[in-house]
Coordinates of C-alpha atoms in Angstrom, one line a residue:
X536 CA 10.1 -9.6 -9.4
X537 CA 12.0 -7.6 -6.8
X538 CA 9.9 -6.6 -3.8
X539 CA 11.6 -5.4 -0.6
X540 CA 9.8 -4.7 2.7
X541 CA 11.3 -2.6 5.5
X542 CA 10.0 -1.6 8.9
X543 CA 11.7 1.6 9.9
X544 CA 11.3 2.4 13.6
X545 CA 7.9 0.6 13.7
X546 CA 7.1 -3.0 14.8
X547 CA 6.2 -5.5 12.1
X548 CA 2.7 -6.7 12.5
X549 CA 2.4 -10.4 13.3
X550 CA 0.5 -11.1 10.1
X551 CA 3.0 -9.3 7.8
X552 CA 4.4 -12.4 6.0
X553 CA 6.9 -11.3 3.3
X554 CA 6.2 -14.5 1.3
X555 CA 2.5 -13.9 1.3
X556 CA 2.9 -10.2 0.4
X557 CA 5.3 -11.0 -2.4
X558 CA 2.9 -13.7 -3.8
X559 CA -0.1 -11.5 -3.5
X560 CA 1.5 -8.4 -5.1
X561 CA 2.7 -10.5 -8.0
X562 CA -0.8 -11.8 -8.6
X563 CA -2.4 -8.4 -8.2
X564 CA 0.0 -6.8 -10.6
X565 CA -0.6 -9.6 -13.1
X566 CA -4.3 -9.2 -12.8
X567 CA -3.9 -5.7 -14.1
X568 CA -1.5 -6.7 -16.9
X569 CA 1.7 -5.6 -15.1
X570 CA 4.8 -7.2 -13.6
X571 CA 6.8 -5.8 -10.7
X572 CA 10.3 -5.0 -11.6
X573 CA 11.3 -3.2 -8.4
X574 CA 9.1 -2.2 -5.5
X575 CA 10.2 -1.1 -2.1
X576 CA 7.6 -0.9 0.7
X577 CA 8.8 1.1 3.7
X578 CA 6.7 1.2 6.8
X579 CA 7.3 4.3 9.0
X580 CA 5.8 6.4 11.8
X581 CA 3.3 9.1 11.4
X582 CA 5.9 11.7 12.1
X583 CA 8.3 10.4 9.4
X584 CA 5.5 10.3 6.8
X585 CA 4.3 13.8 7.8
X586 CA 7.9 15.1 7.2
X587 CA 8.0 13.5 3.8
X588 CA 4.5 14.8 2.9
X589 CA 5.8 18.3 3.8
X590 CA 9.1 17.9 2.0
X591 CA 8.0 16.2 -1.2
X592 CA 4.3 17.2 -1.7
X593 CA 4.1 20.5 0.3
X594 CA 1.2 19.0 2.2
X595 CA 1.0 19.7 6.0
X596 CA -1.2 16.8 7.1
X597 CA -0.9 13.2 8.1
X598 CA -1.5 10.6 5.4
X599 CA -1.4 6.8 5.3
X600 CA 0.7 6.4 2.2
X601 CA 3.0 8.3 -0.2
X602 CA 3.7 6.6 -3.5
X603 CA 6.8 7.4 -5.6
X604 CA 6.7 6.2 -9.2
X605 CA 10.3 5.4 -10.2
X606 CA 9.6 4.8 -13.9
X607 CA 6.7 2.5 -14.3
X608 CA 6.5 1.7 -18.0
X609 CA 6.3 -1.2 -20.5
X610 CA 3.9 -2.9 -18.0
X611 CA 6.7 -3.0 -15.4
X612 CA 6.2 -1.4 -12.0
X613 CA 9.0 0.4 -10.3
X614 CA 8.4 2.4 -7.2
X615 CA 8.4 3.0 -3.5
X616 CA 5.5 3.0 -1.1
X617 CA 6.0 4.8 2.2
X618 CA 3.3 3.7 4.6
X619 CA 2.5 5.0 8.1
X620 CA 1.6 2.1 10.4
X621 CA 0.2 4.6 12.9
X622 CA -2.2 6.0 10.3
X623 CA -3.1 2.5 9.1
X624 CA -4.1 1.5 12.7
X625 CA -6.1 4.7 13.2
X626 CA -7.9 4.2 9.9
X627 CA -8.8 0.7 10.9
X628 CA -10.3 2.0 14.1
X629 CA -12.0 4.9 12.4
X630 CA -13.6 2.8 9.7
X631 CA -14.3 -0.2 12.0
X632 CA -12.0 -2.4 9.9
X633 CA -9.6 -5.1 10.9
X634 CA -6.0 -3.8 11.1
X635 CA -4.8 -6.6 8.7
X636 CA -7.3 -5.6 6.0
X637 CA -6.5 -1.9 6.3
X638 CA -2.8 -2.8 6.1
X639 CA -3.5 -4.8 2.9
X640 CA -5.8 -2.1 1.4
X641 CA -3.1 0.6 1.8
X642 CA -0.4 -1.5 0.1
X643 CA -2.8 -2.3 -2.7
X644 CA -3.7 1.4 -3.0
X645 CA 0.0 2.2 -3.6
X646 CA 0.5 -0.5 -6.2
X647 CA -2.7 0.6 -8.0
X648 CA -1.4 4.1 -8.2
X649 CA 1.9 2.8 -9.7
X650 CA -0.2 0.9 -12.3
X651 CA -2.0 4.1 -13.2
X652 CA -5.2 4.2 -11.2
X653 CA -6.0 7.7 -9.8
X654 CA -8.4 8.8 -7.0
X655 CA -8.9 12.6 -7.5
X656 CA -12.4 12.5 -9.1
X657 CA -15.4 10.7 -7.8
X658 CA -15.5 8.2 -10.7
X659 CA -11.8 7.4 -10.1
X660 CA -12.4 6.9 -6.4
X661 CA -15.2 4.4 -7.2
X662 CA -12.9 2.5 -9.5
X663 CA -10.0 2.6 -7.0
X664 CA -12.2 1.3 -4.2
X665 CA -13.4 -1.6 -6.4
X666 CA -9.8 -2.5 -7.3
X667 CA -8.9 -2.3 -3.6
X668 CA -11.8 -4.6 -2.7
X669 CA -10.6 -7.1 -5.3
X670 CA -7.1 -6.9 -4.0
X671 CA -8.3 -7.7 -0.4
X672 CA -10.3 -10.6 -1.7
X673 CA -7.2 -11.9 -3.5
X674 CA -5.1 -11.5 -0.4
X675 CA -7.6 -13.3 1.8
X676 CA -7.9 -16.2 -0.7
X677 CA -4.1 -16.6 -0.7
X678 CA -3.9 -16.3 3.1
X679 CA -6.4 -19.1 3.5
X680 CA -4.2 -21.4 1.5
X681 CA -1.0 -20.9 3.5

């Protein structure tokens, strides 16, 4: 498993333990029948992700995550997750959620997209939210053990 985590012009949250994130993502992927071959998680500013959203997706709005699938197949995940920490913080405030849990939810959301989950239709959204909730529970159980 090759997971790399980068903080680009943003401050690493105190709770963002690489070891915990690696362990959690490995278990989460395995729960869905996948292994992580190569996953880069890059945390950026709102402005950086907005520029990427415009350039790559032709969307002119802020978002919390952009996921690039770099060839997920044969039950192996390969991709990049670009995450706006500004947006994650705002989402946490807006939804009255702890910042750490929103941080985890957004990472899980990206991995779930790479595994094949979608969120365009209402039934897909329900399934995605259930998978995100399971991912958060898994993270919390691992975090308690450390």
